PDB file of C-alpha atoms in Angstrom:
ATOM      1  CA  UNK A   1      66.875 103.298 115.957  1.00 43.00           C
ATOM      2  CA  UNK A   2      68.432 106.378 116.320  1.00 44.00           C
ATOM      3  CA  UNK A   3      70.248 107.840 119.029  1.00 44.00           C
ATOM      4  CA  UNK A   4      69.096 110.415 121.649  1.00 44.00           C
ATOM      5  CA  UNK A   5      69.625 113.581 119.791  1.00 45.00           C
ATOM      6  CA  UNK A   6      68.878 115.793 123.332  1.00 47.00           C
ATOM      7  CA  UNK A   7      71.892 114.570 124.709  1.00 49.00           C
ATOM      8  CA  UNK A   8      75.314 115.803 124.071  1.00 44.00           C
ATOM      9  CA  UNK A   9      76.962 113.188 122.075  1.00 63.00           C
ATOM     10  CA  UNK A  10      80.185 112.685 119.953  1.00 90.00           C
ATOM     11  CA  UNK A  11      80.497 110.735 116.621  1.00 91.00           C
ATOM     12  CA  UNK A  12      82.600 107.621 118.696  1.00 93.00           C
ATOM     13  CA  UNK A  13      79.807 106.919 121.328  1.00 94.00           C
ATOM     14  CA  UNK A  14      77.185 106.965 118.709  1.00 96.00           C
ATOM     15  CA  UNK A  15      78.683 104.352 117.287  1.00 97.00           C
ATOM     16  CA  UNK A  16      79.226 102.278 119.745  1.00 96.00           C
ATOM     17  CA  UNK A  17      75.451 103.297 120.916  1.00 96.00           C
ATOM     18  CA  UNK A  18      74.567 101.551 117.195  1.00 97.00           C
ATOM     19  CA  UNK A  19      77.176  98.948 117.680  1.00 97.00           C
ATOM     20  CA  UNK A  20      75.352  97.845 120.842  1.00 97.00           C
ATOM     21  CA  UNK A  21      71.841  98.134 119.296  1.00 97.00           C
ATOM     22  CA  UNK A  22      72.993  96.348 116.218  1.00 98.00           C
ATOM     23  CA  UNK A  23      74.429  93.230 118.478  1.00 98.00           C
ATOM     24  CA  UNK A  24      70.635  93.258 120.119  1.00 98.00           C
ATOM     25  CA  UNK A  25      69.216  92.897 116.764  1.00 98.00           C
ATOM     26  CA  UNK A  26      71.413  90.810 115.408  1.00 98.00           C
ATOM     27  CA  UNK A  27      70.174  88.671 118.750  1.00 98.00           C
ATOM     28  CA  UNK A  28      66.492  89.273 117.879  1.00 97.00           C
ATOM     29  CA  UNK A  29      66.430  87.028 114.411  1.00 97.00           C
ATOM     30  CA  UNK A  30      63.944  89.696 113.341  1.00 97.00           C
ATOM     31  CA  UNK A  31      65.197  90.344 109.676  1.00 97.00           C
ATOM     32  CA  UNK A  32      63.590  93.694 109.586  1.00 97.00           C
ATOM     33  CA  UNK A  33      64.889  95.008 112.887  1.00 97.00           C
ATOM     34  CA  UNK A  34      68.738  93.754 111.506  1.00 97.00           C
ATOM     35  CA  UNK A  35      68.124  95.593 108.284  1.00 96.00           C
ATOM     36  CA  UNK A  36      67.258  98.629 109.636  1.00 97.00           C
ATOM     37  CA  UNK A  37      70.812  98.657 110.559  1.00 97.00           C
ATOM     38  CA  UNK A  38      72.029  99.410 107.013  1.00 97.00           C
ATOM     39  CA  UNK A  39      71.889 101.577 104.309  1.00 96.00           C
ATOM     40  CA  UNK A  40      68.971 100.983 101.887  1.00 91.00           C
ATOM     41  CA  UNK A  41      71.469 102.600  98.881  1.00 90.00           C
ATOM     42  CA  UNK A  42      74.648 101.621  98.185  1.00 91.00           C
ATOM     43  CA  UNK A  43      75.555  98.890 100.924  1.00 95.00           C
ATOM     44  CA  UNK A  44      78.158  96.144 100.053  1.00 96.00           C
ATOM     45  CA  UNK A  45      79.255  93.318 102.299  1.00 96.00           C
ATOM     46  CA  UNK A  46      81.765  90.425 102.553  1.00 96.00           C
ATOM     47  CA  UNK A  47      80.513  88.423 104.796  1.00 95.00           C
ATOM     48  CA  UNK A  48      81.594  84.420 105.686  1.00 93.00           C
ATOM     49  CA  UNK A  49      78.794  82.651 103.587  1.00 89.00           C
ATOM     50  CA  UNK A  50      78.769  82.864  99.410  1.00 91.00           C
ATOM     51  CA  UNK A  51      78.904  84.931  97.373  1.00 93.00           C
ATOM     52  CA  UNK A  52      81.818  86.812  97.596  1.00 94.00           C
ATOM     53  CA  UNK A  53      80.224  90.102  97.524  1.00 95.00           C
ATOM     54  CA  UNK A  54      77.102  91.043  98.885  1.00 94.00           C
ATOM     55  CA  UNK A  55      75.231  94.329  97.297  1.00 92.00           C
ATOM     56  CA  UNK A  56      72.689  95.723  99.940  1.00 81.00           C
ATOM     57  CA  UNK A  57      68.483  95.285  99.140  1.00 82.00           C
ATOM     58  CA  UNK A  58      67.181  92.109  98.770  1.00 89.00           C
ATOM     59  CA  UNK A  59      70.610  89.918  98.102  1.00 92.00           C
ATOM     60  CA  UNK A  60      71.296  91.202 101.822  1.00 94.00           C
ATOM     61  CA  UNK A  61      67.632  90.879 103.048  1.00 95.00           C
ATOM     62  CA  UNK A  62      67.420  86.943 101.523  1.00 94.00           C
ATOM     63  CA  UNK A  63      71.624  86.182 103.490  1.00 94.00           C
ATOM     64  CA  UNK A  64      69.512  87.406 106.686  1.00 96.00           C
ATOM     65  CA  UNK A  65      66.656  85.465 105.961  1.00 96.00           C
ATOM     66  CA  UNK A  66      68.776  82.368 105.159  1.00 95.00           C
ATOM     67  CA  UNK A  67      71.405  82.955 108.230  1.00 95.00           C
ATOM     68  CA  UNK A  68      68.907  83.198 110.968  1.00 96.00           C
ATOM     69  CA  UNK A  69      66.633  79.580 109.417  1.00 96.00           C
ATOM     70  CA  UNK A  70      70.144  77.722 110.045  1.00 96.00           C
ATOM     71  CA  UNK A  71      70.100  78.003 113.700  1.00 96.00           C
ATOM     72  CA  UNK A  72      67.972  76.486 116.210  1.00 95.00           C
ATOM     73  CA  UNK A  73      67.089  78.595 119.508  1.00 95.00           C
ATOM     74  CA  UNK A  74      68.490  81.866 120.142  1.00 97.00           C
ATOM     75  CA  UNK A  75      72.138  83.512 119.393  1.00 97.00           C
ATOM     76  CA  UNK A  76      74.721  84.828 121.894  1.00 97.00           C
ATOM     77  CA  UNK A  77      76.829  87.421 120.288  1.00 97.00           C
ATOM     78  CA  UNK A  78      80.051  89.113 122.662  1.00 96.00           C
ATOM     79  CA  UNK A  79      81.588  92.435 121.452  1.00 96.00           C
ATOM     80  CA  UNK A  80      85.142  92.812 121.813  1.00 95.00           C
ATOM     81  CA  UNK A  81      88.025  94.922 121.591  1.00 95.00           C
ATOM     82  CA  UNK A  82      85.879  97.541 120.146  1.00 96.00           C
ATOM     83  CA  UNK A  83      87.593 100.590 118.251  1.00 96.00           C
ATOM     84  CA  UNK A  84      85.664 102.963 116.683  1.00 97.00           C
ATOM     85  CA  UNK A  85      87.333 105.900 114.538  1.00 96.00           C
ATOM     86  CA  UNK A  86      84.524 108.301 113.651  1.00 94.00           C
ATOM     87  CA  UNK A  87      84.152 112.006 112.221  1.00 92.00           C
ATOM     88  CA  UNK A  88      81.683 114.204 111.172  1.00 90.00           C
ATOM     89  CA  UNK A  89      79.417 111.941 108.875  1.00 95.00           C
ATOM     90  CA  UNK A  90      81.506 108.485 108.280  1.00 97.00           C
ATOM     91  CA  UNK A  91      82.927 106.328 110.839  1.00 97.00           C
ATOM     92  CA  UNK A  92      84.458 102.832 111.047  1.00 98.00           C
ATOM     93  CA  UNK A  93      84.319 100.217 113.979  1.00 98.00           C
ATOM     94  CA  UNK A  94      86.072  97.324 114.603  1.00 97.00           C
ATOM     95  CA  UNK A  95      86.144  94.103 116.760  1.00 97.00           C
ATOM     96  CA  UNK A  96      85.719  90.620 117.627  1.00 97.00           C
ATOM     97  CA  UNK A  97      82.456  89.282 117.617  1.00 97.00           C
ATOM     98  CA  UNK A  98      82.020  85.483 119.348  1.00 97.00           C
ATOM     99  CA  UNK A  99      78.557  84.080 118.169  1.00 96.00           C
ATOM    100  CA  UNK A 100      77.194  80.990 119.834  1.00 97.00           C
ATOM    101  CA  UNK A 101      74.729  78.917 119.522  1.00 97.00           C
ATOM    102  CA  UNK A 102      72.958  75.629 117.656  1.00 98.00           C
ATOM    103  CA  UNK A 103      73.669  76.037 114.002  1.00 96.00           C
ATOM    104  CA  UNK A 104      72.472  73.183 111.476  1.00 95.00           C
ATOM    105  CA  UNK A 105      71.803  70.892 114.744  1.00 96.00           C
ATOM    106  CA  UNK A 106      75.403  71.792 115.775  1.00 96.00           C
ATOM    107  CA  UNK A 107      77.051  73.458 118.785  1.00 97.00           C
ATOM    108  CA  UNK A 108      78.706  76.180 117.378  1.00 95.00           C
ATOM    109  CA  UNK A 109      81.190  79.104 119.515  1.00 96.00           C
ATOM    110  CA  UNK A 110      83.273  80.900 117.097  1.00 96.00           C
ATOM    111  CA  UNK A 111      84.862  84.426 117.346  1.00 97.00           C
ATOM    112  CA  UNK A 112      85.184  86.402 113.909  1.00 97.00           C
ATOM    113  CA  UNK A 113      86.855  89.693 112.907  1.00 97.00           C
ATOM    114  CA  UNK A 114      84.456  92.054 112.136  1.00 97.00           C
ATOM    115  CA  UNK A 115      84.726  96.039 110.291  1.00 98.00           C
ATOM    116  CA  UNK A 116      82.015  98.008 109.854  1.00 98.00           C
ATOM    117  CA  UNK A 117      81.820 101.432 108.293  1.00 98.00           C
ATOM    118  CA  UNK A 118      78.808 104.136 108.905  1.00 98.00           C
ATOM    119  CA  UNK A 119      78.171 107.090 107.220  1.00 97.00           C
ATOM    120  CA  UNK A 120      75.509 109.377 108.716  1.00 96.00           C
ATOM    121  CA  UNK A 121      72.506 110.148 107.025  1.00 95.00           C
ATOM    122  CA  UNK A 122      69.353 112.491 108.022  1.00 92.00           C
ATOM    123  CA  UNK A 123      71.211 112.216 111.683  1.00 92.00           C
ATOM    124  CA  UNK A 124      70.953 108.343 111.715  1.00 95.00           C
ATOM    125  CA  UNK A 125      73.968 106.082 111.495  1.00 97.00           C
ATOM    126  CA  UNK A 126      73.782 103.628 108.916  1.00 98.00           C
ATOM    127  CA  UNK A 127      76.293 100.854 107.690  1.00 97.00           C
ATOM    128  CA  UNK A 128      77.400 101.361 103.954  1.00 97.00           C
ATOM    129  CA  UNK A 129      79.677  98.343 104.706  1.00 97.00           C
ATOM    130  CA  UNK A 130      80.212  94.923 106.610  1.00 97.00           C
ATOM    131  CA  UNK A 131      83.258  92.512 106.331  1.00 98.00           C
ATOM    132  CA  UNK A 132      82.820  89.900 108.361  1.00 97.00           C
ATOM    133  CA  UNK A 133      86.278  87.127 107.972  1.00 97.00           C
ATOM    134  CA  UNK A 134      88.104  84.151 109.833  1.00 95.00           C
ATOM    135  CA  UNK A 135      91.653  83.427 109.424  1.00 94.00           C
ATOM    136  CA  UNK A 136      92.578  80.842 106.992  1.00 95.00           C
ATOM    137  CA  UNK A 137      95.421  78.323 107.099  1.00 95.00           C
ATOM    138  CA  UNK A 138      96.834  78.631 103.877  1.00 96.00           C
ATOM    139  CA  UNK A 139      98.232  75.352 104.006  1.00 96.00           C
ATOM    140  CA  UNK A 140      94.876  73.725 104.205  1.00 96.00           C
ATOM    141  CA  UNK A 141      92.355  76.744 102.873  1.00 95.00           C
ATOM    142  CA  UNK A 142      90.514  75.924 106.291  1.00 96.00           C
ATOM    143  CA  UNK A 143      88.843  78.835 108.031  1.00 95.00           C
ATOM    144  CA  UNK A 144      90.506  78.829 111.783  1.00 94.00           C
ATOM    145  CA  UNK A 145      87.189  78.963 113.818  1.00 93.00           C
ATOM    146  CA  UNK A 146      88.623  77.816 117.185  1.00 91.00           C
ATOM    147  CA  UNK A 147      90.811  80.779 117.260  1.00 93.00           C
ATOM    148  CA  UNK A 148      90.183  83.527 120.152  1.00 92.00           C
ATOM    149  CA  UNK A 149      91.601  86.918 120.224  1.00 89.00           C
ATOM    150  CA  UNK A 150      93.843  87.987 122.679  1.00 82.00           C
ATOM    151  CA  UNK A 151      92.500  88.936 126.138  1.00 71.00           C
ATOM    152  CA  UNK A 152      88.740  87.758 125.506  1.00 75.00           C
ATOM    153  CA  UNK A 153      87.744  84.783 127.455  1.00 64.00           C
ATOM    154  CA  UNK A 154      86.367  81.412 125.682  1.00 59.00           C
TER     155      UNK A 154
END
């Protein structure tokens, strides 16, 4: 997808343009429309499942693949507290991002901390990185997934 070019535009609102698109997509469970989200060179991810690091192609395409079979019926993602710091040809975005829905034959409403960094190429915006994290208590090495960040609702 890329964003109306006729249009005056700056670097922040196309990125919150793709932001918005990419939370649609993400809602779709179609693996290709997610992957056209991200760049097809030189992507890396930390996201909450293993392995630690994820390097872009098919590694990314198969955690897709595998992510959406878990659930059951659609997903609800929110956006919030979006910031977006953007320039030129690279920009970063952060936020919490609440996903809902029936995961593994559970009820599942979490909110996670989410970065993503975009780096424009041929005019599109694509993501050369995702990091995706919960807080851990350190006492118990248990991600904190009933947490909810400050001024968004439950």
């Amino acid at each position: 997808m890329k964003v109306n070019s006729t249009a005056p535009s700056f670097p922040d609102e196309e990125i919150r343009t793709r932001m918005q698109d990419w939370k649609e997509a993400f809602e779709s469970k179609d693996v290709d429309s997610i992957m056209a989200f991200y760049a097809p060179e030189g992507f890396a991810a930390f996201d909450l499942m293993p392995p630690f690091q994820f390097e872009g192609g098919e590694m990314w395409r198969k955690n897709w693949v595998d992510f959406y079979q878990a659930f059951d019926g659609p997903i609800k993602l929110e956006l919030a507290d979006l910031h977006v710091y953007a320039q030129a040809d690279l920009a970063i975005a952060r936020c919490a991002v609440r996903m809902a829905g029936t995961m593994f034959g559970r009820h599942m409403d979490s909110w996670v901390r989410t970065t993503n960094c975009f780096q424009r190429f041929g005019g599109e915006w694509l993501m050369i990185h995702d990091h995706v994290s919960w807080p851990i208590d350190f006492a118990t090495g248990k991600a904190l997934m009933d947490l909810t960040p400050v001024g968004a609702g439950r």
